[in-house]
Coordinates of N, CA, C and O in Angstrom, one line a residue:
M1 N -58.6 -128.3 27.1 CA -59.7 -127.5 26.6 C -59.8 -126.1 27.3 O -60.0 -125.1 26.6
L2 N -59.5 -126.1 28.6 CA -59.5 -124.8 29.3 C -58.3 -123.9 28.8 O -58.5 -122.7 28.7
S3 N -57.2 -124.5 28.6 CA -56.0 -123.7 28.1 C -56.3 -123.2 26.7 O -55.9 -122.1 26.4
L4 N -57.0 -123.9 25.9 CA -57.3 -123.4 24.5 C -58.3 -122.2 24.6 O -58.1 -121.2 23.9
S5 N -59.2 -122.3 25.5 CA -60.1 -121.2 25.7 C -59.4 -120.0 26.3 O -59.7 -118.8 25.8
L6 N -58.5 -120.1 27.2 CA -57.8 -119.0 27.7 C -56.9 -118.4 26.7 O -56.7 -117.2 26.6
L7 N -56.2 -119.2 25.9 CA -55.4 -118.7 24.8 C -56.2 -117.9 23.8 O -55.8 -116.8 23.3
S8 N -57.4 -118.4 23.4 CA -58.3 -117.7 22.5 C -58.7 -116.3 23.1 O -58.7 -115.3 22.4
L9 N -59.0 -116.3 24.4 CA -59.4 -115.1 25.0 C -58.3 -114.1 25.1 O -58.5 -112.9 24.8
A10 N -57.1 -114.6 25.3 CA -55.9 -113.7 25.4 C -55.6 -113.1 24.0 O -55.3 -111.9 23.9
L11 N -55.8 -113.9 22.9 CA -55.6 -113.4 21.6 C -56.6 -112.3 21.2 O -56.3 -111.3 20.6
L12 N -57.9 -112.5 21.6 CA -58.9 -111.6 21.3 C -58.7 -110.3 22.0 O -58.9 -109.2 21.5
C13 N -58.3 -110.3 23.3 CA -58.0 -109.1 24.1 C -56.8 -108.4 23.5 O -56.8 -107.1 23.5
Q14 N -55.8 -109.1 23.0 CA -54.6 -108.4 22.5 C -55.0 -107.7 21.2 O -54.5 -106.6 21.0
S15 N -55.8 -108.2 20.4 CA -56.1 -107.6 19.1 C -57.0 -106.3 19.3 O -57.1 -105.5 18.4
A16 N -57.6 -106.1 20.4 CA -58.5 -105.0 20.7 C -57.8 -103.8 21.2 O -58.4 -102.8 21.5
L17 N -56.4 -103.8 21.3 CA -55.7 -102.7 21.9 C -55.6 -101.5 21.0 O -55.5 -100.4 21.4
G18 N -55.6 -101.7 19.7 CA -55.5 -100.7 18.7 C -54.0 -100.4 18.3 O -53.1 -101.1 18.6
F19 N -53.8 -99.3 17.6 CA -52.5 -98.9 17.2 C -52.4 -97.4 17.1 O -53.3 -96.7 17.2
Y20 N -51.1 -96.9 17.0 CA -50.8 -95.5 16.9 C -50.2 -95.2 15.6 O -49.2 -95.8 15.2
V21 N -50.6 -94.2 14.9 CA -50.0 -93.7 13.7 C -49.3 -92.4 14.0 O -49.9 -91.5 14.4
P22 N -47.9 -92.4 13.8 CA -47.2 -91.2 14.1 C -47.7 -89.9 13.3 O -48.1 -90.0 12.1
G23 N -47.8 -88.8 14.0 CA -48.3 -87.6 13.4 C -49.8 -87.5 13.3 O -50.3 -86.5 12.8
V24 N -50.6 -88.4 13.8 CA -52.0 -88.4 13.8 C -52.6 -88.5 15.2 O -53.8 -88.8 15.3
A25 N -51.8 -88.2 16.1 CA -52.3 -88.2 17.5 C -53.4 -87.1 17.7 O -53.2 -86.0 17.2
P26 N -54.5 -87.4 18.4 CA -55.5 -86.4 18.6 C -55.0 -85.3 19.6 O -54.2 -85.5 20.4
Q27 N -55.5 -84.1 19.4 CA -55.2 -83.0 20.2 C -56.5 -82.5 20.9 O -57.6 -82.6 20.3
T28 N -56.3 -82.0 22.1 CA -57.5 -81.5 22.8 C -57.3 -80.0 23.0 O -56.2 -79.5 23.2
F29 N -58.4 -79.2 22.9 CA -58.4 -77.8 23.0 C -59.4 -77.4 24.0 O -60.5 -77.9 24.1
K30 N -59.1 -76.4 24.8 CA -60.0 -75.8 25.8 C -60.8 -74.7 25.1 O -60.4 -74.2 24.1
K31 N -61.9 -74.3 25.7 CA -62.8 -73.3 25.1 C -62.0 -72.0 25.0 O -61.3 -71.6 26.0
G32 N -62.0 -71.4 23.8 CA -61.3 -70.1 23.6 C -59.9 -70.3 23.2 O -59.2 -69.3 22.8
E33 N -59.3 -71.5 23.3 CA -57.9 -71.7 22.9 C -57.7 -71.6 21.4 O -58.6 -72.0 20.6
D34 N -56.6 -71.0 21.0 CA -56.3 -70.9 19.5 C -56.2 -72.3 18.9 O -55.5 -73.2 19.4
V35 N -56.8 -72.4 17.7 CA -56.7 -73.7 16.9 C -56.0 -73.3 15.7 O -56.5 -72.5 14.9
P36 N -54.8 -73.9 15.4 CA -54.0 -73.5 14.2 C -54.7 -74.0 13.0 O -55.1 -75.2 12.9
L37 N -54.8 -73.2 11.9 CA -55.3 -73.6 10.7 C -54.2 -73.5 9.6 O -53.6 -72.5 9.5
K38 N -54.0 -74.6 8.9 CA -52.8 -74.6 8.0 C -53.4 -74.8 6.6 O -54.5 -75.4 6.4
V39 N -52.6 -74.5 5.6 CA -53.0 -74.6 4.2 C -52.0 -75.5 3.5 O -50.9 -75.7 4.0
N40 N -52.4 -76.1 2.4 CA -51.6 -77.1 1.7 C -51.5 -76.6 0.2 O -52.3 -75.7 -0.2
A41 N -50.7 -77.2 -0.6 CA -50.6 -76.9 -2.0 C -51.9 -77.3 -2.7 O -52.6 -78.2 -2.2
L42 N -52.3 -76.7 -3.7 CA -53.5 -77.0 -4.5 C -53.2 -77.8 -5.7 O -52.2 -77.6 -6.4
T43 N -54.0 -78.8 -5.9 CA -53.9 -79.7 -7.1 C -55.0 -79.5 -8.0 O -56.1 -79.0 -7.6
S44 N -54.8 -79.9 -9.3 CA -55.8 -79.7 -10.3 C -56.2 -81.0 -10.9 O -55.4 -82.0 -10.9
T45 N -57.5 -81.1 -11.4 CA -57.9 -82.3 -12.1 C -57.3 -82.3 -13.5 O -57.3 -83.4 -14.2
R46 N -56.9 -81.2 -14.0 CA -56.3 -81.1 -15.4 C -54.8 -81.4 -15.5 O -54.4 -81.8 -16.5
T47 N -54.1 -80.9 -14.4 CA -52.6 -81.1 -14.5 C -52.2 -81.9 -13.2 O -52.9 -81.9 -12.2
Q48 N -51.1 -82.5 -13.2 CA -50.5 -83.2 -12.1 C -49.6 -82.3 -11.2 O -49.0 -82.7 -10.3
I49 N -49.4 -81.0 -11.6 CA -48.5 -80.1 -11.0 C -49.2 -79.4 -9.9 O -50.2 -78.6 -10.1
P50 N -48.8 -79.6 -8.6 CA -49.4 -78.8 -7.5 C -49.0 -77.3 -7.6 O -47.9 -77.0 -8.0
R51 N -49.9 -76.5 -7.2 CA -49.6 -75.0 -7.1 C -49.5 -74.6 -5.7 O -50.3 -75.0 -4.8
D52 N -48.6 -73.8 -5.4 CA -48.4 -73.2 -4.0 C -49.7 -72.4 -3.7 O -50.2 -71.7 -4.5
Y53 N -50.2 -72.6 -2.5 CA -51.4 -71.9 -2.1 C -51.3 -70.4 -2.2 O -52.3 -69.7 -2.7
Y54 N -50.2 -69.8 -1.9 CA -50.1 -68.4 -1.9 C -49.6 -67.8 -3.2 O -49.4 -66.6 -3.4
R55 N -49.5 -68.7 -4.3 CA -49.3 -68.2 -5.6 C -50.6 -67.6 -6.2 O -50.6 -66.9 -7.2
L56 N -51.7 -68.0 -5.6 CA -53.0 -67.5 -6.0 C -53.4 -66.4 -5.1 O -52.8 -66.2 -4.1
P57 N -54.4 -65.5 -5.5 CA -54.7 -64.3 -4.7 C -55.4 -64.6 -3.4 O -56.6 -64.3 -3.3
F58 N -54.8 -65.3 -2.5 CA -55.3 -65.5 -1.2 C -54.6 -64.7 -0.1 O -53.4 -64.3 -0.3
C59 N -55.3 -64.4 0.9 CA -54.6 -63.6 2.0 C -53.5 -64.4 2.7 O -53.7 -65.6 3.0
A60 N -52.4 -63.8 2.8 CA -51.2 -64.4 3.5 C -51.0 -63.8 4.9 O -51.5 -62.7 5.2
P61 N -50.4 -64.5 5.8 CA -50.1 -64.0 7.1 C -49.3 -62.7 7.0 O -48.5 -62.5 6.1
D62 N -49.5 -61.8 8.0 CA -48.7 -60.5 8.0 C -47.2 -60.8 8.0 O -46.5 -60.0 7.3
E63 N -46.7 -61.7 8.7 CA -45.3 -62.0 8.8 C -44.8 -62.9 7.7 O -43.7 -63.3 7.6
G64 N -45.7 -63.2 6.7 CA -45.4 -64.1 5.6 C -45.7 -65.6 6.0 O -45.6 -65.9 7.2
P65 N -46.0 -66.4 5.0 CA -46.2 -67.8 5.3 C -45.0 -68.5 5.7 O -43.9 -68.3 5.2
K66 N -45.1 -69.4 6.7 CA -44.0 -70.2 7.2 C -44.4 -71.7 7.0 O -45.5 -72.1 7.1
M67 N -43.4 -72.5 6.7 CA -43.6 -73.9 6.6 C -44.0 -74.5 7.9 O -43.5 -74.2 8.9
A68 N -45.0 -75.4 7.9 CA -45.6 -75.9 9.1 C -45.7 -77.4 9.1 O -46.6 -78.0 9.6
S69 N -44.8 -78.1 8.4 CA -44.9 -79.5 8.3 C -44.6 -80.1 9.7 O -43.8 -79.6 10.5
E70 N -45.4 -81.1 10.1 CA -45.3 -81.7 11.4 C -44.5 -82.9 11.5 O -44.1 -83.3 12.6
N71 N -44.3 -83.6 10.3 CA -43.4 -84.8 10.4 C -42.7 -85.0 9.1 O -43.0 -84.3 8.1
L72 N -41.8 -85.9 9.1 CA -41.0 -86.2 7.9 C -41.9 -86.8 6.7 O -41.6 -86.5 5.6
G73 N -42.9 -87.5 7.0 CA -43.8 -88.1 6.0 C -44.4 -87.0 5.1 O -44.6 -87.2 3.9
E74 N -44.9 -85.9 5.7 CA -45.5 -84.8 5.0 C -44.5 -84.2 4.0 O -44.8 -83.9 2.9
F75 N -43.2 -84.1 4.4 CA -42.2 -83.6 3.6 C -41.9 -84.5 2.4 O -41.8 -84.1 1.3
L76 N -41.8 -85.8 2.7 CA -41.4 -86.8 1.7 C -42.5 -87.0 0.7 O -42.2 -87.3 -0.5
T77 N -43.8 -86.8 1.1 CA -44.9 -87.0 0.1 C -45.1 -85.7 -0.7 O -46.0 -85.7 -1.6
G78 N -44.4 -84.7 -0.5 CA -44.5 -83.5 -1.3 C -45.6 -82.5 -0.8 O -45.9 -81.5 -1.4
N79 N -46.1 -82.7 0.4 CA -47.1 -81.8 1.0 C -46.3 -80.5 1.3 O -45.2 -80.6 1.9
K80 N -46.9 -79.4 1.0 CA -46.3 -78.1 1.3 C -47.2 -77.4 2.3 O -48.0 -76.5 1.9
I81 N -47.2 -77.8 3.5 CA -48.1 -77.3 4.6 C -47.5 -76.0 5.1 O -46.4 -76.0 5.5
Q82 N -48.3 -74.9 5.1 CA -47.9 -73.6 5.5 C -48.9 -73.0 6.5 O -50.0 -73.4 6.6
S83 N -48.4 -72.0 7.2 CA -49.3 -71.3 8.1 C -50.3 -70.5 7.4 O -50.1 -70.2 6.2
S84 N -51.4 -70.1 8.0 CA -52.4 -69.3 7.4 C -52.8 -68.1 8.3 O -52.5 -68.2 9.5
P85 N -53.4 -67.1 7.7 CA -53.8 -65.9 8.6 C -55.1 -66.1 9.3 O -55.5 -65.2 10.1
F86 N -55.8 -67.2 9.1 CA -57.1 -67.4 9.7 C -56.9 -67.6 11.2 O -56.0 -68.3 11.7
K87 N -57.8 -67.0 12.0 CA -57.8 -67.1 13.5 C -59.0 -67.9 13.9 O -60.1 -67.4 13.7
L88 N -58.8 -69.1 14.5 CA -59.9 -69.9 15.0 C -59.7 -70.1 16.5 O -58.6 -70.3 16.9
N89 N -60.8 -70.0 17.2 CA -60.8 -70.3 18.6 C -61.8 -71.4 18.9 O -62.9 -71.4 18.4
M90 N -61.4 -72.3 19.8 CA -62.3 -73.5 20.1 C -63.6 -73.0 20.7 O -63.6 -72.2 21.7
L91 N -64.7 -73.5 20.2 CA -66.0 -73.3 20.7 C -66.4 -71.8 20.8 O -67.1 -71.4 21.7
T92 N -65.8 -71.0 19.9 CA -66.1 -69.6 19.9 C -66.7 -69.2 18.6 O -66.1 -69.5 17.5
E93 N -68.0 -68.7 18.6 CA -68.6 -68.4 17.3 C -68.2 -67.0 16.8 O -68.2 -66.1 17.6
T94 N -67.8 -66.9 15.6 CA -67.4 -65.6 15.0 C -68.0 -65.6 13.6 O -68.0 -66.5 12.9
Y95 N -68.6 -64.4 13.3 CA -69.2 -64.2 12.0 C -68.6 -63.1 11.2 O -68.3 -62.0 11.7
C96 N -68.3 -63.4 9.9 CA -68.0 -62.4 8.9 C -66.9 -61.4 9.4 O -67.0 -60.2 9.4
T97 N -65.7 -62.0 9.8 CA -64.6 -61.1 10.1 C -63.7 -60.9 8.9 O -63.4 -61.9 8.2
K98 N -63.4 -59.6 8.6 CA -62.6 -59.3 7.5 C -61.2 -59.7 7.7 O -60.6 -59.3 8.7
L99 N -60.6 -60.5 6.8 CA -59.3 -61.0 7.0 C -58.3 -60.1 6.3 O -57.3 -59.6 6.9
C100 N -58.5 -59.7 5.1 CA -57.7 -58.8 4.3 C -58.4 -58.4 3.1 O -59.5 -58.9 2.8
Q101 N -57.8 -57.5 2.3 CA -58.4 -57.1 1.0 C -57.3 -57.2 0.0 O -56.3 -56.6 0.1
I102 N -57.6 -57.9 -1.1 CA -56.7 -58.1 -2.2 C -57.2 -57.3 -3.4 O -58.4 -57.5 -3.7
T103 N -56.3 -56.5 -3.9 CA -56.8 -55.7 -5.1 C -56.1 -56.1 -6.3 O -55.1 -56.8 -6.3

């Protein structure tokens, strides 16, 4: 009876450890540290064809968009993650900053 109780307790403790999904690890940022903001392809409810984010009139980075996929799974699923020109800093409030002007 005691061994069965210990076995049950061991199994319960083992199941509470959790798991790790590759590419989804949390990141920590300090106050004022740059937080990268990335963009993905856009999809439509009318068509199944995704559109590249920068094919529409959005501001692009000065040096041009760069592919920013973090793992093989993003590439295999067809995600087209790219860099963006937006500047974000952790715990820093910024209001109405002009990014670019598209004519």
